[in-house]
Tab-separated table of C-alpha atoms in Angstrom:
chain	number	residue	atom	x	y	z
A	1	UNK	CA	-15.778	14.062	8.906
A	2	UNK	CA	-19.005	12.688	9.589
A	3	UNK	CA	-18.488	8.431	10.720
A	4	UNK	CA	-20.191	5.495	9.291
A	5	UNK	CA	-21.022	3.331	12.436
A	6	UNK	CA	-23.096	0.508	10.273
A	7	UNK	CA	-21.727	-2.530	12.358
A	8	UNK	CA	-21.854	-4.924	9.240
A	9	UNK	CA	-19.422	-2.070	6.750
A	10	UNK	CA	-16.872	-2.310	9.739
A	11	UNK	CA	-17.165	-6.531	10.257
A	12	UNK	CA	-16.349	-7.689	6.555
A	13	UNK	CA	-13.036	-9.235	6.904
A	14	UNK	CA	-10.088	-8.099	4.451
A	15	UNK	CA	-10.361	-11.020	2.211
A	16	UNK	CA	-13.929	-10.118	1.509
A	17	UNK	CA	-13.658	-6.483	0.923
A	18	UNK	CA	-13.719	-5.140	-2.903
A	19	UNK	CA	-10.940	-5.253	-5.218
A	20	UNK	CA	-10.137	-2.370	-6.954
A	21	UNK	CA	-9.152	-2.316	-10.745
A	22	UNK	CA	-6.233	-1.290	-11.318
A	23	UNK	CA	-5.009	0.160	-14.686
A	24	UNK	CA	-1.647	1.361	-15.969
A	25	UNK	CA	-1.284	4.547	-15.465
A	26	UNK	CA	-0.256	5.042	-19.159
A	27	UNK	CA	-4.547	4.045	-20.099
A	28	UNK	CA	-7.269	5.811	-18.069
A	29	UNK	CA	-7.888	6.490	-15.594
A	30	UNK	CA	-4.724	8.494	-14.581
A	31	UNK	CA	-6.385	10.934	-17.423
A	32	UNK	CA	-9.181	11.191	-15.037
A	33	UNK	CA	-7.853	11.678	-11.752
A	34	UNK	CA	-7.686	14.513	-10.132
A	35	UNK	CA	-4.909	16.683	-10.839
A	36	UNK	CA	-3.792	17.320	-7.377
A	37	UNK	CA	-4.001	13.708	-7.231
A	38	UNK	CA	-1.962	13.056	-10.144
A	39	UNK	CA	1.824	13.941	-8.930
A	40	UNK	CA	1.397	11.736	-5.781
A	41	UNK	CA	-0.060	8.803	-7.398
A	42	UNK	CA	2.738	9.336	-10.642
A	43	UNK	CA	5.655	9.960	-8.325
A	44	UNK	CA	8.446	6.826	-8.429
A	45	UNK	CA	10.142	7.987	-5.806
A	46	UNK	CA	9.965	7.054	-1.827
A	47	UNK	CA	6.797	8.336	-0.669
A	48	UNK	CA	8.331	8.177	2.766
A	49	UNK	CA	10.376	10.836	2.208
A	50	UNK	CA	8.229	13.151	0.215
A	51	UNK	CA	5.373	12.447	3.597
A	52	UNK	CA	7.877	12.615	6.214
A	53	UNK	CA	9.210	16.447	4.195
A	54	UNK	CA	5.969	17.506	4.079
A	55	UNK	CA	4.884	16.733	7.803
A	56	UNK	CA	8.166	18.626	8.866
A	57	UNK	CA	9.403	15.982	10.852
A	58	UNK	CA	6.066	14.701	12.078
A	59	UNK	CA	5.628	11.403	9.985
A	60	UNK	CA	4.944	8.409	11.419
A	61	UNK	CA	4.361	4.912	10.892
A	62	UNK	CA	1.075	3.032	12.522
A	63	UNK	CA	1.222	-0.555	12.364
A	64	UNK	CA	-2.786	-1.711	11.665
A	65	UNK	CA	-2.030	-5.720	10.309
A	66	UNK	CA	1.065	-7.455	10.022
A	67	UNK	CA	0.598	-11.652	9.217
A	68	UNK	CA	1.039	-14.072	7.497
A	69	UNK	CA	-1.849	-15.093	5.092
A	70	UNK	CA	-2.419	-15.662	1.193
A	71	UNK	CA	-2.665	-12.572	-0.785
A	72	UNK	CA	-5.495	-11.232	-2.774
A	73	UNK	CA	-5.616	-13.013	-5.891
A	74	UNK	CA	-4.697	-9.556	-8.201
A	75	UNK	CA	-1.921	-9.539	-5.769
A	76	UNK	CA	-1.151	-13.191	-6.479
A	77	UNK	CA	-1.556	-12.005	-10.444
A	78	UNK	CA	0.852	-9.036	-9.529
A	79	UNK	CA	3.532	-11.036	-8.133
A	80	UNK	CA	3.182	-14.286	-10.478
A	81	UNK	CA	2.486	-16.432	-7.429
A	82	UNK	CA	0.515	-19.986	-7.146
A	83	UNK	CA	-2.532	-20.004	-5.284
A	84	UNK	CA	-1.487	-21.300	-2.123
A	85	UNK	CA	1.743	-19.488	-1.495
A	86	UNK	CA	1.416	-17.504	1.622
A	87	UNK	CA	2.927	-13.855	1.933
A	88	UNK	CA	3.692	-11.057	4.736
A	89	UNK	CA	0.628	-9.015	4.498
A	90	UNK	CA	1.073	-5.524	6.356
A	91	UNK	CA	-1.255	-2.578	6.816
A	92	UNK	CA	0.124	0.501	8.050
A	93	UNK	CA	-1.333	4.084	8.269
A	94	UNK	CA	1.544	6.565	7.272
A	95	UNK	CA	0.576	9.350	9.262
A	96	UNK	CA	1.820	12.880	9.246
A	97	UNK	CA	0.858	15.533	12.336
A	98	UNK	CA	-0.659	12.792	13.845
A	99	UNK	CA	-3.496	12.769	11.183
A	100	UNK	CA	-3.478	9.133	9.214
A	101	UNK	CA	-2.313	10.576	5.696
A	102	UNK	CA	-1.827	7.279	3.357
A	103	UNK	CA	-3.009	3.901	3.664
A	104	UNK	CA	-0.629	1.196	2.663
A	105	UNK	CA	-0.904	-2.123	2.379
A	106	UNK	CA	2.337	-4.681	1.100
A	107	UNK	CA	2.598	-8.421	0.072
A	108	UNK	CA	5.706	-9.819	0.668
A	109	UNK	CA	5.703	-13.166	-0.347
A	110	UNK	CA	7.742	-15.809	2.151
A	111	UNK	CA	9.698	-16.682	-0.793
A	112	UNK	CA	11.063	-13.223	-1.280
A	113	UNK	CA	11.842	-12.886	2.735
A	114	UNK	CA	14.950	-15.076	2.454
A	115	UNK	CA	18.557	-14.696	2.176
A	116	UNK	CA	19.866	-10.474	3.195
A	117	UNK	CA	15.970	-9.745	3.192
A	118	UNK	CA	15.392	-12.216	6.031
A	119	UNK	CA	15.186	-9.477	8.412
A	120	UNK	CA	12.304	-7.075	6.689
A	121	UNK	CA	9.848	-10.232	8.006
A	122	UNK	CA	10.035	-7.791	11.528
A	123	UNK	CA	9.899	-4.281	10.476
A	124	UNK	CA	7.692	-3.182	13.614
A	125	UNK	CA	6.670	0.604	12.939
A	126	UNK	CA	9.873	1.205	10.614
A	127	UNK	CA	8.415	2.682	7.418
A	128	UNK	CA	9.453	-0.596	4.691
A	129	UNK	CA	9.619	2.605	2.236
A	130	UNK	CA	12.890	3.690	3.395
A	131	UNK	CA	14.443	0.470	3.630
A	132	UNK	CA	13.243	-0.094	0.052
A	133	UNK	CA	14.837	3.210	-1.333
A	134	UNK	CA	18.073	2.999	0.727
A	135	UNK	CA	18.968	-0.128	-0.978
A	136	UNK	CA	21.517	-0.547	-3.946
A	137	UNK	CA	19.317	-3.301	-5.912
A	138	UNK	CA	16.002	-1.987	-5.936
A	139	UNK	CA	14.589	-1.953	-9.302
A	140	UNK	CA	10.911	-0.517	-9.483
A	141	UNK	CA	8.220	-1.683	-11.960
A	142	UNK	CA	5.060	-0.651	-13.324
A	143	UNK	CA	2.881	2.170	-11.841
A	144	UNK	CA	-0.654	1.013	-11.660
A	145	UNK	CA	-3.822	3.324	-10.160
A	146	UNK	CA	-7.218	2.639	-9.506
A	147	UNK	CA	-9.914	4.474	-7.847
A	148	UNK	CA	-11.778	3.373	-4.935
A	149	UNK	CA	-14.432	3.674	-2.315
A	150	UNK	CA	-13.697	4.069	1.188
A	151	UNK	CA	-15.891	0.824	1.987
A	152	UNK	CA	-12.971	-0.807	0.465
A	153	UNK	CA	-10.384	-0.193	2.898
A	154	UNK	CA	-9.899	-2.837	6.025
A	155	UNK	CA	-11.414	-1.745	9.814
A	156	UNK	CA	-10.576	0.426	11.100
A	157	UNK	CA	-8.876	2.616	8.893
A	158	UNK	CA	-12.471	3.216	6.838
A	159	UNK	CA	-14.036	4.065	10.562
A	160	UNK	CA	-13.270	7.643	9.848
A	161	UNK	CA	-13.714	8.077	6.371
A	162	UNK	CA	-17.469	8.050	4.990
A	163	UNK	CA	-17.981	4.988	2.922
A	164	UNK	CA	-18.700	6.576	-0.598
A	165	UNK	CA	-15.996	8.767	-0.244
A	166	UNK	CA	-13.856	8.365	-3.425
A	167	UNK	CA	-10.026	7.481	-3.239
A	168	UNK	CA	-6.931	6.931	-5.205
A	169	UNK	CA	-4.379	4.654	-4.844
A	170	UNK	CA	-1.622	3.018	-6.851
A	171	UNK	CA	0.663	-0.011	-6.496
A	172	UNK	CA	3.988	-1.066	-8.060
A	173	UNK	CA	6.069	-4.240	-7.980
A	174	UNK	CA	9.720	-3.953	-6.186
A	175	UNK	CA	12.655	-6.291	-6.979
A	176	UNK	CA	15.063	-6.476	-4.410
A	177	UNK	CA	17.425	-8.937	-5.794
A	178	UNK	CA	15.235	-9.995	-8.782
A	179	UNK	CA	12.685	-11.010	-5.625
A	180	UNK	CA	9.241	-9.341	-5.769
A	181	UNK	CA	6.921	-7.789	-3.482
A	182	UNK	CA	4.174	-5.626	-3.843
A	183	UNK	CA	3.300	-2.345	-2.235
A	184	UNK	CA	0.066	-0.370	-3.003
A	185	UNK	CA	-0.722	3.311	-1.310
A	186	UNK	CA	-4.362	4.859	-1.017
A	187	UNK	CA	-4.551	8.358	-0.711
């Protein structure tokens, strides 16, 4: 794939980059995507698992941004948060055979990183996908999709994809203990 070296495409900081519109799946335009898009971005269960099958063993997980910092406010909208609450933000590339596969981005908010859950505030290169699954109070909300431009991903995971190249992602609340956080997946 060709890359898109334009200095000021890779500079934009994450707060600044586009939002994409998300939409139930249930309305368009899930009717619209692709259809060999369609069972990974419909899929409830752990994409972890279904990546790590697929990749034969090969699956791993490459830490790109883990902080502290407010969400995006459809995130804050998403998880029902004021405007100043601060979150876990982390980026991760889920790579299989080494090639980056999935970008993920989650919003944990401080709030929810208390109590038994204390502990997912340092998950290092541990995929938060199989922690999520493995555990007996996970309930699951709402698939949402959108589709996107490449120009809308953070540096430097859009450094090998061309800019106008069209994605799909989705996102879906998780309650662990009635406490929310946010995970969204580009494909």
């Amino acid at each position: 794939m060709p890359i898109d070296r334009r200095p000021d495409a890779r500079a934009r900081p994450a707060a600044s980059l586009p939002e994409p519109i998300w939409r139930s799946y249930r309305r368009p335009p899930a009717t619209i995507a692709p259809a060999h898009w369609r069972s990974w971005l419909l899929d409830r269960g752990s994409l972890t698992r279904r990546l790590q099958t697929l990749s034969g063993g090969h699956f791993r997980v490459e830490v790109l941004r883990q902080c502290i910092a407010a969400p995006r406010l459809s995130e804050r909208r998403a998880l029902g948060l004021p405007p100043r609450q601060l979150a876990l933000i982390r980026e991760v590339l889920l790579r299989g055979r080494d090639q980056p596969w999935v970008f993920a981005r989650s919003v944990l908010p401080l709030t929810s990183l208390s109590g038994r859950l204390r502990r997912w505030r340092k998950l290092d290169a541990r995929p938060l996908g199989a922690r999520l699954f493995n555990y007996p109070h996970l309930r699951r909300g709402a698939l949402e999709i959108a589709s996107l431009r490449a120009a809308a991903l953070p540096p430097p995971t859009a450094t090998c994809i061309p800019l106008e190249t069209g994605l799909w992602g989705r996102r879906s609340l998780f309650f662990v203990h009635a406490k929310p956080l946010l995970v969204c997946e580009i494909f």
